mmCIF file of C-alpha atoms (C1' of nucleotides) in Angstrom:
data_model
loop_
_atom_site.group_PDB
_atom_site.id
_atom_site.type_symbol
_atom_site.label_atom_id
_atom_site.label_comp_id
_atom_site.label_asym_id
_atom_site.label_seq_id
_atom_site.Cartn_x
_atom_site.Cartn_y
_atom_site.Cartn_z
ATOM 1 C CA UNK H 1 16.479 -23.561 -51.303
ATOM 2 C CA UNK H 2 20.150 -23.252 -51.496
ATOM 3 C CA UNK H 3 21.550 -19.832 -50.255
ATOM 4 C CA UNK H 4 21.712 -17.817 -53.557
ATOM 5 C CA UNK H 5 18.180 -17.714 -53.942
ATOM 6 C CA UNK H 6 17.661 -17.355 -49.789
ATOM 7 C CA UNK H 7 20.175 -14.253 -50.523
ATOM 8 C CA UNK H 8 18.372 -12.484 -53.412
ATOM 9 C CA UNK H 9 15.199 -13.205 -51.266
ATOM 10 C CA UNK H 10 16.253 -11.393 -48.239
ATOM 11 C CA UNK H 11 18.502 -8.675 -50.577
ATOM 12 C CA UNK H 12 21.440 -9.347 -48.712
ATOM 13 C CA UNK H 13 24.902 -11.373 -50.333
ATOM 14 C CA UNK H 14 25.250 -15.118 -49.771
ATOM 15 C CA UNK H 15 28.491 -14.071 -47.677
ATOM 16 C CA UNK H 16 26.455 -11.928 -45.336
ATOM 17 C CA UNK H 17 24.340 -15.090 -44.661
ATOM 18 C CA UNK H 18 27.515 -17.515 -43.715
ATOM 19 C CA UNK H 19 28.666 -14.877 -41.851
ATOM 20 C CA UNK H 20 25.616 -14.426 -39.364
ATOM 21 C CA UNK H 21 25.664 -18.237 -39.074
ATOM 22 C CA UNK H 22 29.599 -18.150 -38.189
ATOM 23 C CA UNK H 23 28.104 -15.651 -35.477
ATOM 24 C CA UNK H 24 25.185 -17.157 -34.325
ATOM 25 C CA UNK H 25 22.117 -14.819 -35.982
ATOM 26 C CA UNK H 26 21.119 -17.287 -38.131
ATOM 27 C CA UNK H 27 20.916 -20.954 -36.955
ATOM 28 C CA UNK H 28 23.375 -23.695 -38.840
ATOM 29 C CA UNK H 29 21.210 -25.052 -41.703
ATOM 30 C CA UNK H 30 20.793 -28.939 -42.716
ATOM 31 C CA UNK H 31 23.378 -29.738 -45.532
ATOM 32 C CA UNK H 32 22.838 -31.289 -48.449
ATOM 33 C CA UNK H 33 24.227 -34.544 -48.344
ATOM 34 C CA UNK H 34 25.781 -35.143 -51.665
ATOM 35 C CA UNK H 35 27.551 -31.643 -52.430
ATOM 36 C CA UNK H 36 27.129 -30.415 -48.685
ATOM 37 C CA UNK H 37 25.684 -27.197 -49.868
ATOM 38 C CA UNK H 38 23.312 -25.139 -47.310
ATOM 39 C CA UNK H 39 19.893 -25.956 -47.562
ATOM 40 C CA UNK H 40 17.189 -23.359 -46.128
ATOM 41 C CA UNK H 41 13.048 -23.189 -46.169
ATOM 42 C CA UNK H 42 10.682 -21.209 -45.278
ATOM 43 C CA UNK H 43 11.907 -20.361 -41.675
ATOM 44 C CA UNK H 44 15.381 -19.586 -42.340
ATOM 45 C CA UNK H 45 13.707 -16.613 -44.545
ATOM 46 C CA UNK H 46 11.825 -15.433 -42.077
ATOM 47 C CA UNK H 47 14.869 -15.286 -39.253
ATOM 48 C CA UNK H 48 17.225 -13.803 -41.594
ATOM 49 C CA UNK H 49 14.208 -10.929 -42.534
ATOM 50 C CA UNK H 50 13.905 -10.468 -39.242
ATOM 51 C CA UNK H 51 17.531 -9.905 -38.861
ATOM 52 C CA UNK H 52 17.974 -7.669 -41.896
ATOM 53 C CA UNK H 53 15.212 -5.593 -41.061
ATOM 54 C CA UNK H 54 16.738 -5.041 -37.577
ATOM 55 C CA UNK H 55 20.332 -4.381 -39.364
ATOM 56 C CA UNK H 56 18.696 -1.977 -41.309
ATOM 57 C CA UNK H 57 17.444 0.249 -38.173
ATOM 58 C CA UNK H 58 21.071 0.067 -37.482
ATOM 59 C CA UNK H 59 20.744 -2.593 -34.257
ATOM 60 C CA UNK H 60 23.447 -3.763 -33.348
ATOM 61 C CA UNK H 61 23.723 -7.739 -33.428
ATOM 62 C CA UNK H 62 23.644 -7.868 -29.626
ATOM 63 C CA UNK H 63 20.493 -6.049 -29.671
ATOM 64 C CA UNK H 64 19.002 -8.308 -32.675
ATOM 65 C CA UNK H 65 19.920 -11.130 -30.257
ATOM 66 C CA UNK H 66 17.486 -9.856 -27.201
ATOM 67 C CA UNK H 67 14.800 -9.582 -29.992
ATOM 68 C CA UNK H 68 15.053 -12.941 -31.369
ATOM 69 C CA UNK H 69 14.867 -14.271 -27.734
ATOM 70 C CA UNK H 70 11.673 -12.951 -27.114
ATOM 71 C CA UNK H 71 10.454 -13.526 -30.510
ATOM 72 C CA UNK H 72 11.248 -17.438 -29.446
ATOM 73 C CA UNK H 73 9.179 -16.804 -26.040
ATOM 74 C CA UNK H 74 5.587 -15.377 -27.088
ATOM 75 C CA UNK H 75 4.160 -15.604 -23.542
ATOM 76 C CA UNK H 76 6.931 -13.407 -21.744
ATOM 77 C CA UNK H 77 6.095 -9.666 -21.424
ATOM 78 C CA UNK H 78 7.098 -7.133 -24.163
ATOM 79 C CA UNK H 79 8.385 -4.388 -21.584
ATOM 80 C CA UNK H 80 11.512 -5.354 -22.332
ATOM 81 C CA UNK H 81 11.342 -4.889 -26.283
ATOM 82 C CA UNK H 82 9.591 -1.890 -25.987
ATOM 83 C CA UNK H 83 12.953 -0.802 -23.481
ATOM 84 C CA UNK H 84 15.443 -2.136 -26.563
ATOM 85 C CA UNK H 85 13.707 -0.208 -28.921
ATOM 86 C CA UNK H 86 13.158 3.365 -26.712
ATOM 87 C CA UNK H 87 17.026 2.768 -25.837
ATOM 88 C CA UNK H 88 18.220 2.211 -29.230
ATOM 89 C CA UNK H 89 15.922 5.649 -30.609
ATOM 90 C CA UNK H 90 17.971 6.999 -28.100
ATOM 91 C CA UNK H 91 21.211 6.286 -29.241
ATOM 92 C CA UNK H 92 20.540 7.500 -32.942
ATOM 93 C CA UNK H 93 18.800 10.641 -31.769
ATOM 94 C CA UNK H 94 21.804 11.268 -29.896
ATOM 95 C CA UNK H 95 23.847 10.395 -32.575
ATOM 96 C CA UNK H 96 22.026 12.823 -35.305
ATOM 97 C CA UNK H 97 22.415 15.738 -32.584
ATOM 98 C CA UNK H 98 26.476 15.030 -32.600
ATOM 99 C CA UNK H 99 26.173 15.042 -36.266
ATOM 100 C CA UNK H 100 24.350 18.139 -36.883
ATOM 101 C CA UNK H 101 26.974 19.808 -34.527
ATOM 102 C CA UNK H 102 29.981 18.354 -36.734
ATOM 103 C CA UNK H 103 28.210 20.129 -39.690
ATOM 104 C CA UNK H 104 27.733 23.532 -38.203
ATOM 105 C CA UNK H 105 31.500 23.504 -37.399
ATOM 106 C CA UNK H 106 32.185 22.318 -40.541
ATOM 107 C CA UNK H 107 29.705 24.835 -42.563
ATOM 108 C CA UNK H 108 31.599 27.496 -40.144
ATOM 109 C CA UNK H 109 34.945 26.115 -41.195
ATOM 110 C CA UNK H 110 34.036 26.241 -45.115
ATOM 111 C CA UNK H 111 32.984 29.968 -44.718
ATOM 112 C CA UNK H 112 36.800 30.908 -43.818
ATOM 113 C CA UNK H 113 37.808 30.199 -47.274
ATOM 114 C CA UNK H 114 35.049 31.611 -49.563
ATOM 115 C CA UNK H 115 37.642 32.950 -52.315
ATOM 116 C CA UNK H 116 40.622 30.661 -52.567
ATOM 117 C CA UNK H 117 43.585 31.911 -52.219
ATOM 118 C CA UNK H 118 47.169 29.641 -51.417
ATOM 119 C CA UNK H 119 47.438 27.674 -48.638
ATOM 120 C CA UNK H 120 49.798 29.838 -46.366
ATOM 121 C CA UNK H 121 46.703 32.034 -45.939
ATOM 122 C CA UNK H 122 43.715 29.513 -46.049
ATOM 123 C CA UNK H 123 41.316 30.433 -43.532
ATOM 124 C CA UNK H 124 40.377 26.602 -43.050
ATOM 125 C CA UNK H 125 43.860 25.352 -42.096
ATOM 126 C CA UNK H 126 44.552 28.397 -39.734
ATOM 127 C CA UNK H 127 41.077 27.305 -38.270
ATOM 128 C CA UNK H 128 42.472 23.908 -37.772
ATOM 129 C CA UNK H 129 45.240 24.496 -36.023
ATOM 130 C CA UNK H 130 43.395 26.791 -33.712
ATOM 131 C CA UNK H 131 41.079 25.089 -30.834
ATOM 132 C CA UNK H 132 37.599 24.360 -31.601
ATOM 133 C CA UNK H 133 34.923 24.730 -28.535
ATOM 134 C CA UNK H 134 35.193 21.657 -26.474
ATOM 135 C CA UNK H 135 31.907 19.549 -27.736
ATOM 136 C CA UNK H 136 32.323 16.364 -26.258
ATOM 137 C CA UNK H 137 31.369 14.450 -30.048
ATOM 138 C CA UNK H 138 32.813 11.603 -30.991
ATOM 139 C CA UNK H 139 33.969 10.687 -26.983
ATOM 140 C CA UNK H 140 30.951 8.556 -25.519
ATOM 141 C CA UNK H 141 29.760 7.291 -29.167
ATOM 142 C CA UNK H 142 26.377 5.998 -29.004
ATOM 143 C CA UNK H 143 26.436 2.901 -31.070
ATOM 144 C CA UNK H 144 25.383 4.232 -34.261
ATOM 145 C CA UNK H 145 27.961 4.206 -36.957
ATOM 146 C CA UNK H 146 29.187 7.521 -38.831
ATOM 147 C CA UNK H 147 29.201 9.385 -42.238
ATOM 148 C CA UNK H 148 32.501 7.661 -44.122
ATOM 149 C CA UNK L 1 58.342 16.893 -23.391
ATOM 150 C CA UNK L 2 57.573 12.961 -22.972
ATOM 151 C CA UNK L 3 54.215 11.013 -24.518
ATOM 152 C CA UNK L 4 52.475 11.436 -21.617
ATOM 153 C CA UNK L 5 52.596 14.986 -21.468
ATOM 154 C CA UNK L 6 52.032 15.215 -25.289
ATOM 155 C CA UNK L 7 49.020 13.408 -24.902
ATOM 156 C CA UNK L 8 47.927 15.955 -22.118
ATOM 157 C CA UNK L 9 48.391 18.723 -23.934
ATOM 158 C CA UNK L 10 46.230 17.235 -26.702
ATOM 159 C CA UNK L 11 44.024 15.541 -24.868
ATOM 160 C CA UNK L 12 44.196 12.086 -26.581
ATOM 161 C CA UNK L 13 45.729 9.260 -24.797
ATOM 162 C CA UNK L 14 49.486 7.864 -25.015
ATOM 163 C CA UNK L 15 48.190 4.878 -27.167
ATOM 164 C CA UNK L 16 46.921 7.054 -29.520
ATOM 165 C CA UNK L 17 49.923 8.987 -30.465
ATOM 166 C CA UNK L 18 51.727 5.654 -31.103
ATOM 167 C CA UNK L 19 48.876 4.522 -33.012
ATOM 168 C CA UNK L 20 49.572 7.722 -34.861
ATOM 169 C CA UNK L 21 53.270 7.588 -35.431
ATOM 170 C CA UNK L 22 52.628 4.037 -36.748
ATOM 171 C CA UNK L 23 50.078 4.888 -39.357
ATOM 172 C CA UNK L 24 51.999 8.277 -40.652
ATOM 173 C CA UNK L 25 49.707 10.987 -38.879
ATOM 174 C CA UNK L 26 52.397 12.049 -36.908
ATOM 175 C CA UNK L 27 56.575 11.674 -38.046
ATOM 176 C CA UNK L 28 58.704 9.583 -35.863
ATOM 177 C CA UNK L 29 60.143 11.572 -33.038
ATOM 178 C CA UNK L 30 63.576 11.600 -31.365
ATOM 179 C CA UNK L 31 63.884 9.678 -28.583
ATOM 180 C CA UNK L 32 66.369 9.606 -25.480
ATOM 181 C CA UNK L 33 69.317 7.771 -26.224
ATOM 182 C CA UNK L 34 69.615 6.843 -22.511
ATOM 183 C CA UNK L 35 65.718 5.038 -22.490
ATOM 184 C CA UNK L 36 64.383 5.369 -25.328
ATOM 185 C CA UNK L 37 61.767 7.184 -24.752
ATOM 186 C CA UNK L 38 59.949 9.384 -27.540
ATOM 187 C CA UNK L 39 60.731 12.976 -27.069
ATOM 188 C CA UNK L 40 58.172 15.717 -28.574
ATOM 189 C CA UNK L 41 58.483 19.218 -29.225
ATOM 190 C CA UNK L 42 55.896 22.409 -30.133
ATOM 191 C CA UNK L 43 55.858 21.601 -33.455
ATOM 192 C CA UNK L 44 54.910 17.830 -32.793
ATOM 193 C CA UNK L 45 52.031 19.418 -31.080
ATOM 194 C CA UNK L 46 50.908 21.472 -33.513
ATOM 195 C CA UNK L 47 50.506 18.867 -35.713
ATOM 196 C CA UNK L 48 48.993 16.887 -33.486
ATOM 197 C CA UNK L 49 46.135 19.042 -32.386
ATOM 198 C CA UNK L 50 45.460 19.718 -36.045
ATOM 199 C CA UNK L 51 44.947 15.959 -36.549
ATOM 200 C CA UNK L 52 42.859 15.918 -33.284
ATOM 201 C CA UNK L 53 40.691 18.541 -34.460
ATOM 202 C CA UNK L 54 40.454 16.969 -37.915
ATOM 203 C CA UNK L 55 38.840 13.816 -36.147
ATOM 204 C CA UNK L 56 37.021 15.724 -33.780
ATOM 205 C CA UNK L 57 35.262 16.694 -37.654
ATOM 206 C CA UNK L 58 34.991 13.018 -38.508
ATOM 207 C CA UNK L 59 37.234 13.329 -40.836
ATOM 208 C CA UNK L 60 38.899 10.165 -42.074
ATOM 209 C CA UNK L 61 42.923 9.661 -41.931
ATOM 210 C CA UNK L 62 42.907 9.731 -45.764
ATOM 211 C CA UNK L 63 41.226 12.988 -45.808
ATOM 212 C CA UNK L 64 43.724 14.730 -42.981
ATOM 213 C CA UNK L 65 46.806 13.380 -44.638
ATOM 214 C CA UNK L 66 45.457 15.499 -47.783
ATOM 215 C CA UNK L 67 45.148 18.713 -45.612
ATOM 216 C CA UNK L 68 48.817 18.350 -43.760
ATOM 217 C CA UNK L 69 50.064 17.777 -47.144
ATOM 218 C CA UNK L 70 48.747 21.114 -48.424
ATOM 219 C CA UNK L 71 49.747 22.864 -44.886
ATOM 220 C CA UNK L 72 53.348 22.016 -45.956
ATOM 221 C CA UNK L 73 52.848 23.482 -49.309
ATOM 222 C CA UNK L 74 52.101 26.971 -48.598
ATOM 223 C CA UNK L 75 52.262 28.176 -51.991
ATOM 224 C CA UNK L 76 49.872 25.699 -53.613
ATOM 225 C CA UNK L 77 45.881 26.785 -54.300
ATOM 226 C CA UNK L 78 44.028 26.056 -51.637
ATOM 227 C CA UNK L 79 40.668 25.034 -53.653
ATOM 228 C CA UNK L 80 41.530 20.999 -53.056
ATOM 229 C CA UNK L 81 40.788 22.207 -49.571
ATOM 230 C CA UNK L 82 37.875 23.612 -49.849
ATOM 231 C CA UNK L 83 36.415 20.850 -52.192
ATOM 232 C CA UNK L 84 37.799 18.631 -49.628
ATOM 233 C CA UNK L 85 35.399 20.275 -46.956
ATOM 234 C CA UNK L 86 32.712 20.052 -49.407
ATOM 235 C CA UNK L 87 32.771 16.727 -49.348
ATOM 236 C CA UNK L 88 33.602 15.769 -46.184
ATOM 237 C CA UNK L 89 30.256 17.988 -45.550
ATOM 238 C CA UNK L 90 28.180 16.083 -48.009
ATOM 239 C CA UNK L 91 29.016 13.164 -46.588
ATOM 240 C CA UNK L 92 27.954 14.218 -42.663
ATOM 241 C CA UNK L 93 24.318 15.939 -44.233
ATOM 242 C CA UNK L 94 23.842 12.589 -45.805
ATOM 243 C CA UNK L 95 24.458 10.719 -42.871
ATOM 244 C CA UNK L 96 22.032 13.190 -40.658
ATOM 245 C CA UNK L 97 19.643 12.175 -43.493
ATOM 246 C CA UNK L 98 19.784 8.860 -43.307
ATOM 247 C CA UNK L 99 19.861 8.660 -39.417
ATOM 248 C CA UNK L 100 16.758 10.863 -39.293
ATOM 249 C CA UNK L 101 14.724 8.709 -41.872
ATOM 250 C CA UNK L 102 15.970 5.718 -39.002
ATOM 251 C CA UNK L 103 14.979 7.955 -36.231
ATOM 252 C CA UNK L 104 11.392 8.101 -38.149
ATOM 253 C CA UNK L 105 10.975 4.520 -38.669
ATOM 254 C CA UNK L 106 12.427 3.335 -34.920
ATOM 255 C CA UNK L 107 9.264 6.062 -33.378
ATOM 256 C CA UNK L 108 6.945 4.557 -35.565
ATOM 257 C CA UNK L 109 7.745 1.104 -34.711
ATOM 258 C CA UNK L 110 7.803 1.773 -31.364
ATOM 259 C CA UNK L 111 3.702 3.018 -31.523
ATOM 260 C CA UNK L 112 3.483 -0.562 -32.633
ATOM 261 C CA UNK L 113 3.368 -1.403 -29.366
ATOM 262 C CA UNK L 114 1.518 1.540 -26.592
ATOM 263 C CA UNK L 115 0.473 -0.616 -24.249
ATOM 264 C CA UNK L 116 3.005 -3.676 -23.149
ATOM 265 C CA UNK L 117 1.467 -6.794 -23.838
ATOM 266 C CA UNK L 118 2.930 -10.782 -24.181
ATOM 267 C CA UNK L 119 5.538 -11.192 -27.078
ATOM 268 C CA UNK L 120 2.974 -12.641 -29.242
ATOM 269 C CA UNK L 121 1.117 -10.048 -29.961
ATOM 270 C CA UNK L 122 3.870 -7.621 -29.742
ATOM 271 C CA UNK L 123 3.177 -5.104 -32.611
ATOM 272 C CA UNK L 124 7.310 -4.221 -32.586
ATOM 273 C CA UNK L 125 7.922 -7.751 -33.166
ATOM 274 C CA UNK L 126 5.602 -8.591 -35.697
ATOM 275 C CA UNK L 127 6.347 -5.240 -37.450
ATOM 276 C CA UNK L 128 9.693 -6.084 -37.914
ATOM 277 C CA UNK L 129 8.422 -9.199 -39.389
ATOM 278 C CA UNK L 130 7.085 -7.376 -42.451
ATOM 279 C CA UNK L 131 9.213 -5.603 -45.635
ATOM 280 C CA UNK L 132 9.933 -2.299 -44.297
ATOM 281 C CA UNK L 133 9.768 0.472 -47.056
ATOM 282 C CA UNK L 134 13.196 0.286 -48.900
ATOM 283 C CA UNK L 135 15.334 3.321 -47.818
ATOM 284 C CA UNK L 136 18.011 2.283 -49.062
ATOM 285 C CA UNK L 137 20.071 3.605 -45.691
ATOM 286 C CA UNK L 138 22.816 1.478 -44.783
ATOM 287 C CA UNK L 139 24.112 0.266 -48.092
ATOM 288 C CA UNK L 140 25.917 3.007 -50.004
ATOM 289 C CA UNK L 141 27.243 4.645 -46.117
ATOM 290 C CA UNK L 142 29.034 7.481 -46.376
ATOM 291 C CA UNK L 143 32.464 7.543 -44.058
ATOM 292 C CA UNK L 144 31.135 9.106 -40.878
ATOM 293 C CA UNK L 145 30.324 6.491 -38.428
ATOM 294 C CA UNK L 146 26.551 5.655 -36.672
ATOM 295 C CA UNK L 147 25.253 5.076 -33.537
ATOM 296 C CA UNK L 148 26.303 2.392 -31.561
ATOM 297 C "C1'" DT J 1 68.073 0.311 0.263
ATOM 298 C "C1'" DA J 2 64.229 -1.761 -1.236
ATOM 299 C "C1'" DA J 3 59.664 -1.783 -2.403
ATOM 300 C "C1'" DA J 4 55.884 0.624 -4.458
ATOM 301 C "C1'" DC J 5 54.070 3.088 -8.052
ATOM 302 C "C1'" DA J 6 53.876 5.930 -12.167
ATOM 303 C "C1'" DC J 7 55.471 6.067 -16.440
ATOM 304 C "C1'" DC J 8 57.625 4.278 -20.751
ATOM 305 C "C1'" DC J 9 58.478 0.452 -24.465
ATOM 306 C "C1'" DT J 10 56.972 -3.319 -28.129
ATOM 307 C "C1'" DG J 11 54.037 -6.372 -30.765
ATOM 308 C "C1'" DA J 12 49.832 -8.656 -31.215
ATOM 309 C "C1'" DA J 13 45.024 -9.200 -30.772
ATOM 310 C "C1'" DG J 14 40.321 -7.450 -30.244
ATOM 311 C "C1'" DC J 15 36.180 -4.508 -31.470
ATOM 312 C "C1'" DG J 16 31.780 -4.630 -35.205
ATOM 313 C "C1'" DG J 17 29.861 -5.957 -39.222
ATOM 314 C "C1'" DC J 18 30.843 -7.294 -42.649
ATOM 315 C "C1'" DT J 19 33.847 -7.784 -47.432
ATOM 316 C "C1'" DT J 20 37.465 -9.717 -49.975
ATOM 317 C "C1'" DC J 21 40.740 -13.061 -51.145
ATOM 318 C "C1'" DA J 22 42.870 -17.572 -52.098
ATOM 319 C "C1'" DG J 23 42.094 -21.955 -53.448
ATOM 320 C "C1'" DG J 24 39.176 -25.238 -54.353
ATOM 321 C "C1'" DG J 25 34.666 -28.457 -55.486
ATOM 322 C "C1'" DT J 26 29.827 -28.993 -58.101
ATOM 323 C "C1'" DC J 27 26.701 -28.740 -61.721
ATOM 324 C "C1'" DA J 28 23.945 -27.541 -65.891
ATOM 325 C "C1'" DA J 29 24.233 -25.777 -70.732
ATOM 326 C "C1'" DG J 30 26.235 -25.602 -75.347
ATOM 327 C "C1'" DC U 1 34.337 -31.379 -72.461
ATOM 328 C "C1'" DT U 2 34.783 -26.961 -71.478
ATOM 329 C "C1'" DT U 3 32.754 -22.759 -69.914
ATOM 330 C "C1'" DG U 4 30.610 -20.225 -66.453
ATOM 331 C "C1'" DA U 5 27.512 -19.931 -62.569
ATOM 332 C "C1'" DC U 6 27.203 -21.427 -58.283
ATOM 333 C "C1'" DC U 7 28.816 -23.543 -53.873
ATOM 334 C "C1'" DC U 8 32.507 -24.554 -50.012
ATOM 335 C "C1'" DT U 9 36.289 -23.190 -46.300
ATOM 336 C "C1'" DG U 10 39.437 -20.382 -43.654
ATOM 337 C "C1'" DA U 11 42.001 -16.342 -43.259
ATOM 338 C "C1'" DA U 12 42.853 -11.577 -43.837
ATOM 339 C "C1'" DG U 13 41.417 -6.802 -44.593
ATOM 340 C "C1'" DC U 14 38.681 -2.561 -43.504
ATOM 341 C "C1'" DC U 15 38.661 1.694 -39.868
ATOM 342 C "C1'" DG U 16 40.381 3.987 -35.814
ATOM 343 C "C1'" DC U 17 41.577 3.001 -32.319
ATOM 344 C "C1'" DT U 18 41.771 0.143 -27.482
ATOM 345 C "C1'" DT U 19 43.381 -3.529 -24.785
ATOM 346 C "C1'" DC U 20 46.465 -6.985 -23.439
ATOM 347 C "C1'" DA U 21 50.791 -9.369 -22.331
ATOM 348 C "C1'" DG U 22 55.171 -8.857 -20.858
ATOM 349 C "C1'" DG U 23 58.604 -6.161 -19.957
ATOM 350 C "C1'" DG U 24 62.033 -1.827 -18.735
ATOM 351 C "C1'" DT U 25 62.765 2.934 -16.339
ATOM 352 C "C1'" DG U 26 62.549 6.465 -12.870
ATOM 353 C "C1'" DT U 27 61.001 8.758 -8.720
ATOM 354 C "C1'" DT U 28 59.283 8.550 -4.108
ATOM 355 C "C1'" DT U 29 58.698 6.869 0.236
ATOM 356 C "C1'" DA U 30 59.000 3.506 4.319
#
DNA sequence: TAAACACCCTGAAGCGGCTTCAGGGTCAAG
DNA sequence: CTTGACCCTGAAGCCGCTTCAGGGTGTTTA
């Protein structure tokens, strides 16, 4: 198949797919030889699920890597999966915990403006330019991305 | 007072506030005629902190050159900022959301596999073979960033 | 007085995980 | 024979910095 239809088959764009060849999570495919477009079967699919469905627990492509190394050695031990995976839970529990303190500040913050007024007297700029309680988010990021 | 002392007092690092001056956060300062350093004053600080504390909410640069736009306009309404907040807040519970239906799925792929076994029968591995319910997390992100 | 060391400067590149753009070739349908 | 869908490449853009290369300045100490 050529990679439009390998793209609508793994929901992900056809530039997605060059890129994670370009990078090395999807092997280069066999051309064809007349146009030189990609060609792809049944394998490719099931990498590039593999990957997607990784991406989509938000692993990072270094941590897809590991798991498509061990997925290419079935006799090895699976301690070291079951590590990737506790390690990674880790990072987005972490990650939620930073998050959910950003939103009480920011609930906190809201609250000092309830009826608006002008800004010379806007409780939530004079908040701003006041300290905030030193929390520590957003200084040893755990891998997980953000909320923009 | 010099960049390195700026950065101190704000607890950011020298890089930073250049980073800063180049992308319009901060105004160009004054610098020593003799050396060329960059020469601060209170009110660079001021600023400064505000933008520190703006990030230190997640908030993108977009969305804190909005609120030192209205801090210089005293007079204006000050309802842009709160809908501003609003939104900024949206987007955080959102992300919390979508990290905690992650969280969900990473625990109960990690059951999958209890007792460590070969990489064959790895039940992580061959779980992330199969569709995973569509969530839907990771493709319309909101601005504030994940876990890694 | 000279060397060592801390601090300052600039401009460019790197990070991750793509997306977008510019500029082109291929192929089937009407 | 042209339209439009699809394919190709390489480079640049996104965000918010951080790091690097290559240099100048300023104080302290041997």
């Amino acid at each position: 198949m050529k990679i439009g239809e390998l793209a609508k088959k793994a929901k992900c764009t056809v530039e997605t797919i060059r890129y994670y060849e370009k990078v090395g999570l999807l092997p280069a495919s066999s051309r064809d030889n007349i146009n030189n477009y990609r060609l792809y079967n049944k394998s490719h699919l099931e990498r590039l699920t593999f990957v997607r469905h990784c991406r989509a627990l938000a692993m990072s492509h270094e941590e897809i890597l590991v798991l498509l190394q061990a997925r290419n050695q079935p006799a090895q031990k699976c301690d070291s999966i079951d590590q990737l995976i506790d390690d990674h839970l880790q990072h987005v529990t972490v990650r939620i915990k930073e998050l959910q303190k950003l939103e009480a500040q920011l609930l906190k913050l809201r609250l000092q403006c309830q009826t608006p007024t002008d800004s010379q007297h806007c409780g939530i700029l004079q908040d701003l330019e006041q300290a905030i309680e030193d929390n520590s988010t957003d200084k040893n990021f755990s891998h997980v991305a953000g909320s923009h």
